[in-house]
PDB file of C-alpha atoms in Angstrom:
ATOM      1  CA  MET A   1      59.462 166.875  21.910  1.00  0.00           C
ATOM      2  CA  ASN A   2      62.992 167.675  20.747  1.00  0.00           C
ATOM      3  CA  LYS A   3      64.142 169.810  17.790  1.00  0.00           C
ATOM      4  CA  PHE A   4      64.439 166.883  15.390  1.00  0.00           C
ATOM      5  CA  GLN A   5      60.949 165.612  16.154  1.00  0.00           C
ATOM      6  CA  ALA A   6      59.526 169.108  15.807  1.00  0.00           C
ATOM      7  CA  MET A   7      61.253 169.586  12.443  1.00  0.00           C
ATOM      8  CA  ALA A   8      59.954 166.255  11.147  1.00  0.00           C
ATOM      9  CA  ARG A   9      56.403 167.034  12.251  1.00  0.00           C
ATOM     10  CA  ILE A  10      56.477 170.582  10.889  1.00  0.00           C
ATOM     11  CA  MET A  11      57.783 169.435   7.515  1.00  0.00           C
ATOM     12  CA  ALA A  12      55.114 166.717   7.403  1.00  0.00           C
ATOM     13  CA  ILE A  13      52.450 169.386   7.960  1.00  0.00           C
ATOM     14  CA  LEU A  14      53.901 171.732   5.347  1.00  0.00           C
ATOM     15  CA  ASN A  15      54.323 168.961   2.795  1.00  0.00           C
ATOM     16  CA  GLU A  16      51.101 167.029   3.369  1.00  0.00           C
ATOM     17  CA  ASP A  17      49.862 168.006  -0.092  1.00  0.00           C
ATOM     18  CA  GLY A  18      53.209 167.253  -1.767  1.00  0.00           C
ATOM     19  CA  ARG A  19      54.039 170.878  -2.491  1.00  0.00           C
ATOM     20  CA  PHE A  20      57.787 170.529  -1.813  1.00  0.00           C
ATOM     21  CA  LYS A  21      60.197 168.021  -3.323  1.00  0.00           C
ATOM     22  CA  LYS A  22      63.000 166.955  -1.016  1.00  0.00           C
ATOM     23  CA  GLY A  23      66.177 168.772  -1.922  1.00  0.00           C
ATOM     24  CA  SER A  24      64.411 171.565  -3.828  1.00  0.00           C
ATOM     25  CA  ARG A  25      65.196 175.174  -3.044  1.00  0.00           C
ATOM     26  CA  LYS A  26      61.757 175.802  -1.531  1.00  0.00           C
ATOM     27  CA  TYR A  27      62.112 172.693   0.647  1.00  0.00           C
ATOM     28  CA  LYS A  28      65.446 173.992   1.964  1.00  0.00           C
ATOM     29  CA  ILE A  29      63.964 177.418   2.621  1.00  0.00           C
ATOM     30  CA  ALA A  30      61.036 175.840   4.495  1.00  0.00           C
ATOM     31  CA  ARG A  31      63.462 173.860   6.675  1.00  0.00           C
ATOM     32  CA  MET A  32      65.533 176.972   7.365  1.00  0.00           C
ATOM     33  CA  LEU A  33      62.492 179.036   8.366  1.00  0.00           C
ATOM     34  CA  ALA A  34      61.086 176.187  10.473  1.00  0.00           C
ATOM     35  CA  SER A  35      64.460 175.830  12.188  1.00  0.00           C
ATOM     36  CA  LYS A  36      64.508 179.535  13.020  1.00  0.00           C
ATOM     37  CA  LYS A  37      60.978 179.259  14.396  1.00  0.00           C
ATOM     38  CA  ILE A  38      61.987 176.258  16.541  1.00  0.00           C
ATOM     39  CA  ASP A  39      65.039 178.100  17.868  1.00  0.00           C
ATOM     40  CA  ALA A  40      63.012 181.207  18.682  1.00  0.00           C
ATOM     41  CA  MET A  41      59.918 179.575  20.180  1.00  0.00           C
ATOM     42  CA  GLY A  42      61.024 176.138  21.265  1.00  0.00           C
ATOM     43  CA  PRO A  43      60.011 172.848  19.636  1.00  0.00           C
ATOM     44  CA  ASP A  44      56.549 172.469  21.155  1.00  0.00           C
ATOM     45  CA  ALA A  45      55.430 176.052  20.584  1.00  0.00           C
ATOM     46  CA  ALA A  46      56.785 176.098  17.020  1.00  0.00           C
ATOM     47  CA  TYR A  47      54.989 172.856  16.183  1.00  0.00           C
ATOM     48  CA  SER A  48      51.715 174.156  17.634  1.00  0.00           C
ATOM     49  CA  ARG A  49      52.042 177.442  15.766  1.00  0.00           C
ATOM     50  CA  VAL A  50      52.622 175.723  12.423  1.00  0.00           C
ATOM     51  CA  LYS A  51      49.932 173.132  13.088  1.00  0.00           C
ATOM     52  CA  TRP A  52      47.269 175.797  13.531  1.00  0.00           C
ATOM     53  CA  ASN A  53      48.638 178.371  11.099  1.00  0.00           C
ATOM     54  CA  LYS A  54      50.671 176.559   8.446  1.00  0.00           C
ATOM     55  CA  TYR A  55      49.794 179.035   5.701  1.00  0.00           C
ATOM     56  CA  GLU A  56      51.732 181.769   7.501  1.00  0.00           C
ATOM     57  CA  LEU A  57      54.952 179.782   7.078  1.00  0.00           C
ATOM     58  CA  LEU A  58      54.072 178.774   3.513  1.00  0.00           C
ATOM     59  CA  VAL A  59      53.649 182.455   2.606  1.00  0.00           C
ATOM     60  CA  ASP A  60      57.030 183.203   4.208  1.00  0.00           C
ATOM     61  CA  VAL A  61      58.653 180.435   2.131  1.00  0.00           C
ATOM     62  CA  GLU A  62      57.188 181.801  -1.100  1.00  0.00           C
ATOM     63  CA  GLU A  63      58.194 185.370  -0.227  1.00  0.00           C
ATOM     64  CA  TYR A  64      61.756 184.357   0.650  1.00  0.00           C
ATOM     65  CA  TYR A  65      62.000 182.353  -2.582  1.00  0.00           C
ATOM     66  CA  ARG A  66      60.751 185.268  -4.712  1.00  0.00           C
ATOM     67  CA  LEU A  67      63.174 187.693  -3.032  1.00  0.00           C
ATOM     68  CA  GLU A  68      66.005 185.271  -3.623  1.00  0.00           C
ATOM     69  CA  GLN A  69      65.068 184.887  -7.296  1.00  0.00           C
ATOM     70  CA  ALA A  70      64.900 188.652  -7.694  1.00  0.00           C
ATOM     71  CA  GLY A  71      68.404 189.006  -6.276  1.00  0.00           C
ATOM     72  CA  LYS A  72      67.259 190.847  -3.147  1.00  0.00           C
ATOM     73  CA  ILE A  73      68.758 188.174  -0.899  1.00  0.00           C
ATOM     74  CA  LEU A  74      72.408 187.566  -1.674  1.00  0.00           C
ATOM     75  CA  GLY A  75      74.341 184.438  -0.865  1.00  0.00           C
ATOM     76  CA  ASN A  76      73.350 180.867  -0.414  1.00  0.00           C
ATOM     77  CA  PHE A  77      72.451 180.665   3.267  1.00  0.00           C
ATOM     78  CA  VAL A  78      70.580 177.409   2.957  1.00  0.00           C
TER      79      VAL A  78
END
């Protein structure tokens, strides 16, 4: 599997209940964190990790979003 396939599959897993709207801030954060996970672990390992433990990444998305809203993370990186 390549990076693009892994990203598509990971986002499908994260959004299977319709929690993110395409283009929303949380959607962009989820893509950024998934991309970092793919770069660090490789596409297959990242997909497997999210498949079996998707709530870990969802918690990271929410935490990043809250920090951003509180002004703890400066700049628009995503």
